[in-house]
JSON list of C-alpha atoms in Angstrom, two decimals:
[
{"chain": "A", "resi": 366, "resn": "UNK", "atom": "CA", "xyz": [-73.38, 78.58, 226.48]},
{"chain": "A", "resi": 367, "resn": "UNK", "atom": "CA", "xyz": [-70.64, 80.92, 227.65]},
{"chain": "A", "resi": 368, "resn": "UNK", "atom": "CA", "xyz": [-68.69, 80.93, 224.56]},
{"chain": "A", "resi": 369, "resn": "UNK", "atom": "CA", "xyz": [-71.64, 80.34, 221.97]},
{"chain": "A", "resi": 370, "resn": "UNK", "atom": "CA", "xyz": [-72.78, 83.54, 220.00]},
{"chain": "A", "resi": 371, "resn": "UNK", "atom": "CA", "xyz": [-76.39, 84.55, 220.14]},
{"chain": "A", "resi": 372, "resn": "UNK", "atom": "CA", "xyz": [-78.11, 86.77, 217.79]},
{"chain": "A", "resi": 373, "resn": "UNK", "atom": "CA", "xyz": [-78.28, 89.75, 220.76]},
{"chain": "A", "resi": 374, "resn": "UNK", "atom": "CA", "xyz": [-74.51, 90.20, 220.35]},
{"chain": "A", "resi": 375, "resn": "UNK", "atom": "CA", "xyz": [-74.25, 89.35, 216.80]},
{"chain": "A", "resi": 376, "resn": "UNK", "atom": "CA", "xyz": [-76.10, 92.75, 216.63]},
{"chain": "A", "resi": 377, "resn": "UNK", "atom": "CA", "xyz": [-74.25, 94.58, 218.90]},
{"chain": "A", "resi": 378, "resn": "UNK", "atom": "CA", "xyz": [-70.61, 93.73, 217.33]},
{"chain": "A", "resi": 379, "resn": "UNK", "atom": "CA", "xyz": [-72.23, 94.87, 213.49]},
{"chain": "A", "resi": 380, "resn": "UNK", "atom": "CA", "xyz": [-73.29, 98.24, 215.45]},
{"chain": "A", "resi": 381, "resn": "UNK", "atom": "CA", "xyz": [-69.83, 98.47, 216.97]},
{"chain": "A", "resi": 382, "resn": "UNK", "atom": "CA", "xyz": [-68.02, 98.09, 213.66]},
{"chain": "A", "resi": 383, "resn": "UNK", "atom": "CA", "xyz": [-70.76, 99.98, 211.66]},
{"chain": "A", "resi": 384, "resn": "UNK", "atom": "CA", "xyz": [-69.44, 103.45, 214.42]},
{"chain": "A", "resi": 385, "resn": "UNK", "atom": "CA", "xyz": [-65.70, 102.07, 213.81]},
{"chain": "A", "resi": 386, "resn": "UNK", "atom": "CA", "xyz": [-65.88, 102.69, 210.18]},
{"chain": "A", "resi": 387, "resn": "UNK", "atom": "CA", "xyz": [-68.75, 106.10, 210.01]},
{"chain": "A", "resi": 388, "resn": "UNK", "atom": "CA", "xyz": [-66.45, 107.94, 212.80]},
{"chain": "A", "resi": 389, "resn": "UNK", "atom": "CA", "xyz": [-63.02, 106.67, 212.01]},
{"chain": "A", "resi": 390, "resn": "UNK", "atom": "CA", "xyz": [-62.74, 105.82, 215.04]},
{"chain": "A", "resi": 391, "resn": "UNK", "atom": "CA", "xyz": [-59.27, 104.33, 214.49]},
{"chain": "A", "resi": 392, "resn": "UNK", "atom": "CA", "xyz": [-57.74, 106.89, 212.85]},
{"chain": "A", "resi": 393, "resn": "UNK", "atom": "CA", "xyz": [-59.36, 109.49, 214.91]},
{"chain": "A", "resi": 394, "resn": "UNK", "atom": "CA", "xyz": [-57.94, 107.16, 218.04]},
{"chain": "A", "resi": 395, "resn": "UNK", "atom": "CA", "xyz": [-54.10, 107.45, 216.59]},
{"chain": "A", "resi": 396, "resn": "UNK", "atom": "CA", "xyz": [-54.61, 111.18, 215.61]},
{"chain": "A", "resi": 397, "resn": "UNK", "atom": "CA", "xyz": [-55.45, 111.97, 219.51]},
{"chain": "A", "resi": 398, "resn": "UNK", "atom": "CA", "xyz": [-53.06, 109.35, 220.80]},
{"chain": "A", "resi": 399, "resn": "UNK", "atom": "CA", "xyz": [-49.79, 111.02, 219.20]},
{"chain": "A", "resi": 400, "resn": "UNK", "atom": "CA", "xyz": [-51.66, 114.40, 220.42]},
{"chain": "A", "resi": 401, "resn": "UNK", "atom": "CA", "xyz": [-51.12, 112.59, 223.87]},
{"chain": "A", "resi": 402, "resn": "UNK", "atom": "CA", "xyz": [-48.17, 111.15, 223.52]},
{"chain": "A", "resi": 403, "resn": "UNK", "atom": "CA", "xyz": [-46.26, 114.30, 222.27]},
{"chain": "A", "resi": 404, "resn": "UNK", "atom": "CA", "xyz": [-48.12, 116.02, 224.49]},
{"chain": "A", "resi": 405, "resn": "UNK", "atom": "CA", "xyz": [-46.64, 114.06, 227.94]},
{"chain": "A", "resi": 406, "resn": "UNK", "atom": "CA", "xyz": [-43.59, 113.30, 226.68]},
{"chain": "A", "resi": 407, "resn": "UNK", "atom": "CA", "xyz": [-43.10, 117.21, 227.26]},
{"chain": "A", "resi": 408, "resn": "UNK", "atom": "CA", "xyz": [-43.28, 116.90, 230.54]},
{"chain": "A", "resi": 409, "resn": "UNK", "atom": "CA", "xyz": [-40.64, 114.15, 230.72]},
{"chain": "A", "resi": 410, "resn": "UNK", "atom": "CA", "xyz": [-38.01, 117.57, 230.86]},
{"chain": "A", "resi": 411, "resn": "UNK", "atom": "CA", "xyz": [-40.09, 119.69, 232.97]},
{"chain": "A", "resi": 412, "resn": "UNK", "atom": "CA", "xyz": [-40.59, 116.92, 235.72]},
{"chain": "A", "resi": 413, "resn": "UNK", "atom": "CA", "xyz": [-37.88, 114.12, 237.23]},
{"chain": "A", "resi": 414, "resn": "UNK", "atom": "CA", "xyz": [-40.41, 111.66, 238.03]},
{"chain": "A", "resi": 415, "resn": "UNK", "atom": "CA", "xyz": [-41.24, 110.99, 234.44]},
{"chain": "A", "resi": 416, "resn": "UNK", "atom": "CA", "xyz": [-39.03, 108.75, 232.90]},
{"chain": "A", "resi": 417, "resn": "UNK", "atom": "CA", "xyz": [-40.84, 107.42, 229.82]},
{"chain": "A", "resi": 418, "resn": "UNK", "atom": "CA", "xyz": [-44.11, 107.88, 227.53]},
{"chain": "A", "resi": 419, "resn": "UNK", "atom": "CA", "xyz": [-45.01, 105.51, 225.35]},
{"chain": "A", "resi": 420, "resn": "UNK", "atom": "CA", "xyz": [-47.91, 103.46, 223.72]},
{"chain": "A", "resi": 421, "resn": "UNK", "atom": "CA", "xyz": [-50.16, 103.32, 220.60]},
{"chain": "A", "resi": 422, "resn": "UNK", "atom": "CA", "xyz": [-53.62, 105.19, 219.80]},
{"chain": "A", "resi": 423, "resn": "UNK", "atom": "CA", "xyz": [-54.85, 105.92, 222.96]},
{"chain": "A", "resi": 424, "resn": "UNK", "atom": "CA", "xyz": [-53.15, 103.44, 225.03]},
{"chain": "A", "resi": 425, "resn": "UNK", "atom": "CA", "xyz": [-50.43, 105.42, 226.48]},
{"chain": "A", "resi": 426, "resn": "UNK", "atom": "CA", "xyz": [-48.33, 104.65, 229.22]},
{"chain": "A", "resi": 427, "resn": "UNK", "atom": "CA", "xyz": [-46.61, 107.25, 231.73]},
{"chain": "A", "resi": 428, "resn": "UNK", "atom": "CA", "xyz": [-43.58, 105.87, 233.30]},
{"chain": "A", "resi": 429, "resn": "UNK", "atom": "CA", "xyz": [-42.58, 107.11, 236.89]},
{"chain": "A", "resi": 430, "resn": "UNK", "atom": "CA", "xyz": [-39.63, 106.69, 238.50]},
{"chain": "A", "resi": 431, "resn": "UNK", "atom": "CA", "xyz": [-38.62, 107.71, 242.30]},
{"chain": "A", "resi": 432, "resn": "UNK", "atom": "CA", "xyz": [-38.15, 110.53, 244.43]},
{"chain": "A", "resi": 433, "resn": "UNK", "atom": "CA", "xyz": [-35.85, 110.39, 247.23]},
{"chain": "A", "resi": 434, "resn": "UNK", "atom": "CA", "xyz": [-37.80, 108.81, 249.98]},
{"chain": "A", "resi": 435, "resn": "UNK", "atom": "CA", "xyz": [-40.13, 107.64, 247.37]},
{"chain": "A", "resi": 436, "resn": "UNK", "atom": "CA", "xyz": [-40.73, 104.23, 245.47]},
{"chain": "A", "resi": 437, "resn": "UNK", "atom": "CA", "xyz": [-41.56, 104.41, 242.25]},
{"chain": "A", "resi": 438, "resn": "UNK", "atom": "CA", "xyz": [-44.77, 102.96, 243.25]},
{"chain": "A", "resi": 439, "resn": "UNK", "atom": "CA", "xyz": [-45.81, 104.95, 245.95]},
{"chain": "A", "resi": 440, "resn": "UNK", "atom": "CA", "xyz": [-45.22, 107.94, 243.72]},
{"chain": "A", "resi": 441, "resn": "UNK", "atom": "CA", "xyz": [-47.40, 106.38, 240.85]},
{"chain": "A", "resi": 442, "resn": "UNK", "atom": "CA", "xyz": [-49.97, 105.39, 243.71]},
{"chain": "A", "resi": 443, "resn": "UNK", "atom": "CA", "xyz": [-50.11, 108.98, 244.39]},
{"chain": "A", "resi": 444, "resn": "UNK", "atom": "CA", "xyz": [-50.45, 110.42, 241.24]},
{"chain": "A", "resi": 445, "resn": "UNK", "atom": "CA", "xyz": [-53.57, 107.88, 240.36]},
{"chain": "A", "resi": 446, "resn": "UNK", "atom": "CA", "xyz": [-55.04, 108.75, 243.62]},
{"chain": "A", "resi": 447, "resn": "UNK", "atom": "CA", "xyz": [-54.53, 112.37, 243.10]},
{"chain": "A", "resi": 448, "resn": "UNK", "atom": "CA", "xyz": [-56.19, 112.02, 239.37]},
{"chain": "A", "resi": 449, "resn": "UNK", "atom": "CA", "xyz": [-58.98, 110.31, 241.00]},
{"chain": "A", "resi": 450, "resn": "UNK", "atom": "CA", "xyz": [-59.97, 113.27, 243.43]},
{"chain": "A", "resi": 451, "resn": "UNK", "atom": "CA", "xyz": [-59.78, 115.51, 240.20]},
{"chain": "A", "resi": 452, "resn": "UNK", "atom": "CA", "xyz": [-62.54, 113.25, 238.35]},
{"chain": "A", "resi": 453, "resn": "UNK", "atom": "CA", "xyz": [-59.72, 110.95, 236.42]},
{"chain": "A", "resi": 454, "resn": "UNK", "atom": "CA", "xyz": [-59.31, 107.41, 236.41]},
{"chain": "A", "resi": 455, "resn": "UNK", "atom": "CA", "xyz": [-56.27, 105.87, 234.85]},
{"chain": "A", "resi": 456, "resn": "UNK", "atom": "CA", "xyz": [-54.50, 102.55, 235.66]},
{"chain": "A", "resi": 457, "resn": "UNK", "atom": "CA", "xyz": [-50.89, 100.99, 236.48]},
{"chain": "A", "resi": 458, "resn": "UNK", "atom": "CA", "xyz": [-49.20, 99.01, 235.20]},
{"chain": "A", "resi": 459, "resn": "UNK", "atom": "CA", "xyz": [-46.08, 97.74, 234.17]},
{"chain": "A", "resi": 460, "resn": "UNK", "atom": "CA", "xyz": [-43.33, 95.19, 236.15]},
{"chain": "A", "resi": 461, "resn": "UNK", "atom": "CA", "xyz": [-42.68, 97.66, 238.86]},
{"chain": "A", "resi": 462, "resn": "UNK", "atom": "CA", "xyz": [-46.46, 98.39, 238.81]},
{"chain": "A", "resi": 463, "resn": "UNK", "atom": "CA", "xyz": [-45.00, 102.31, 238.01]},
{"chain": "A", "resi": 464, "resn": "UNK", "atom": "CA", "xyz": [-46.44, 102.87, 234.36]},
{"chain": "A", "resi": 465, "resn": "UNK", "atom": "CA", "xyz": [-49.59, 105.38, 234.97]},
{"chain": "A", "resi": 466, "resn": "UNK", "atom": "CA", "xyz": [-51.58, 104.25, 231.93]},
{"chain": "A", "resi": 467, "resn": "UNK", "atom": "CA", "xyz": [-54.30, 106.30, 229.72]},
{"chain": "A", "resi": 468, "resn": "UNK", "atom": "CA", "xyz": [-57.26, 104.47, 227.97]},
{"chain": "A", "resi": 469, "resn": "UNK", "atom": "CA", "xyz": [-59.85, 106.57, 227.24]},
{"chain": "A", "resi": 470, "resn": "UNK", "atom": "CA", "xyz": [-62.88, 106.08, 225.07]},
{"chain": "A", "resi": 471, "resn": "UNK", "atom": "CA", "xyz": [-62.41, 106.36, 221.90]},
{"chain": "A", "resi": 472, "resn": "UNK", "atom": "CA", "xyz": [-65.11, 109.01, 221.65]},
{"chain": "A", "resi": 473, "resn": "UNK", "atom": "CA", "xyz": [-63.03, 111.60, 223.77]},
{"chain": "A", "resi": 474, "resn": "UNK", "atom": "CA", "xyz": [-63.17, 114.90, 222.67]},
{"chain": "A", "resi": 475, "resn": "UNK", "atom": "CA", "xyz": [-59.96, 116.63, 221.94]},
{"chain": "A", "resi": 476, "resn": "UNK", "atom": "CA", "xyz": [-60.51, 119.47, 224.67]},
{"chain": "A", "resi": 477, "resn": "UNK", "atom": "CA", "xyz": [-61.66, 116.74, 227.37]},
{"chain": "A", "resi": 478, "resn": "UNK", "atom": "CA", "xyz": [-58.12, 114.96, 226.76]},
{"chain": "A", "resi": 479, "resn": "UNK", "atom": "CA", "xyz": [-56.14, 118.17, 227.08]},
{"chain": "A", "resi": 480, "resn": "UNK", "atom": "CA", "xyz": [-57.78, 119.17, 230.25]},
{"chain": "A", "resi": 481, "resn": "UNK", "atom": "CA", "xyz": [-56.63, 115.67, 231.64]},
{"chain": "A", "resi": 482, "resn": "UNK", "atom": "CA", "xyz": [-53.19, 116.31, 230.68]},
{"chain": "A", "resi": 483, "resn": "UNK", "atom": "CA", "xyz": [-53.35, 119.57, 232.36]},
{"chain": "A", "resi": 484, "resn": "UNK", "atom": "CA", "xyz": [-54.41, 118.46, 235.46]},
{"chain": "A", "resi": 485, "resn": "UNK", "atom": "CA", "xyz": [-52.05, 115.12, 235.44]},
{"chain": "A", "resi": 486, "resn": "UNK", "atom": "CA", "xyz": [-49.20, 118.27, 234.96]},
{"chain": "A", "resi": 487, "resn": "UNK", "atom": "CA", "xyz": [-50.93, 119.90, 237.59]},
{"chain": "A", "resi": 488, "resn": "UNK", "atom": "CA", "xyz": [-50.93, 116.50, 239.98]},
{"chain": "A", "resi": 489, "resn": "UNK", "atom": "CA", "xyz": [-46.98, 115.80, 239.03]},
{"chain": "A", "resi": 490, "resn": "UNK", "atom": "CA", "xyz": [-45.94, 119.30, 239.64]},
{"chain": "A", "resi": 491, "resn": "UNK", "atom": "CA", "xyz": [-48.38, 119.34, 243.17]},
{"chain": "A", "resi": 492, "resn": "UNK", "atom": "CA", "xyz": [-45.99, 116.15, 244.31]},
{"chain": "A", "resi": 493, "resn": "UNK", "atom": "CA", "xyz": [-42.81, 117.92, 243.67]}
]
């Protein structure tokens, strides 16, 4: 049945929780996510097109806004496709589809994240 449990992921969901709990993986996840957080919400000063950082844990969201010629979407398109050629994938989001969102695993290590900030500043400051 598609909604019916089945022993195979019975066992899977106990593994899942059994990491949650040995790595504290949640508070770990709201430890790196105000790292993040504080982190981008520097940038809001050093660059126009950020308007607005926000989220919880990990789930942050990077709010663009436009350039002159620009949409707001248009700009966030080219930030995610920018990110992408550097080896990141984020996602949009948001009613003007303009919030650049971060969800990574909740395994990242904290140098991995901080080289993905770097090179989003690097990708915002590249579109100036």
């Amino acid at each position: 049945s598609t909604f019916g449990g089945n022993p195979v992921t019975a066992q899977a969901g106990l593994k899942f929780l059994e990491i949650l709990q040995r790595e504290s993986l949640v508070d770990r996840s709201a430890r790196l996510g105000a790292m993040l957080k504080n982190r981008l919400k520097e940038l809001i000063g050093m660059h126009d097109i950020i308007s607005d950082v926000r989220g919880l844990g990990l789930m942050v969201g990077v709010e663009i806004v436009g350039r002159k010629s620009l949409l707001a979407t248009d700009c966030t398109d080219r930030i995610l496709e920018n990110m992408k050629n550097a080896g990141y994938l984020l996602g949009k989001t948001g009613p003007g589809r303009n919030v650049v969102t971060w969800m990574p695993p909740l395994t990242i290590k904290e140098q991995e994240l901080m080289e993905a900030v770097e090179t989003f500043e690097k990708v915002v400051q590249a579109g100036k």
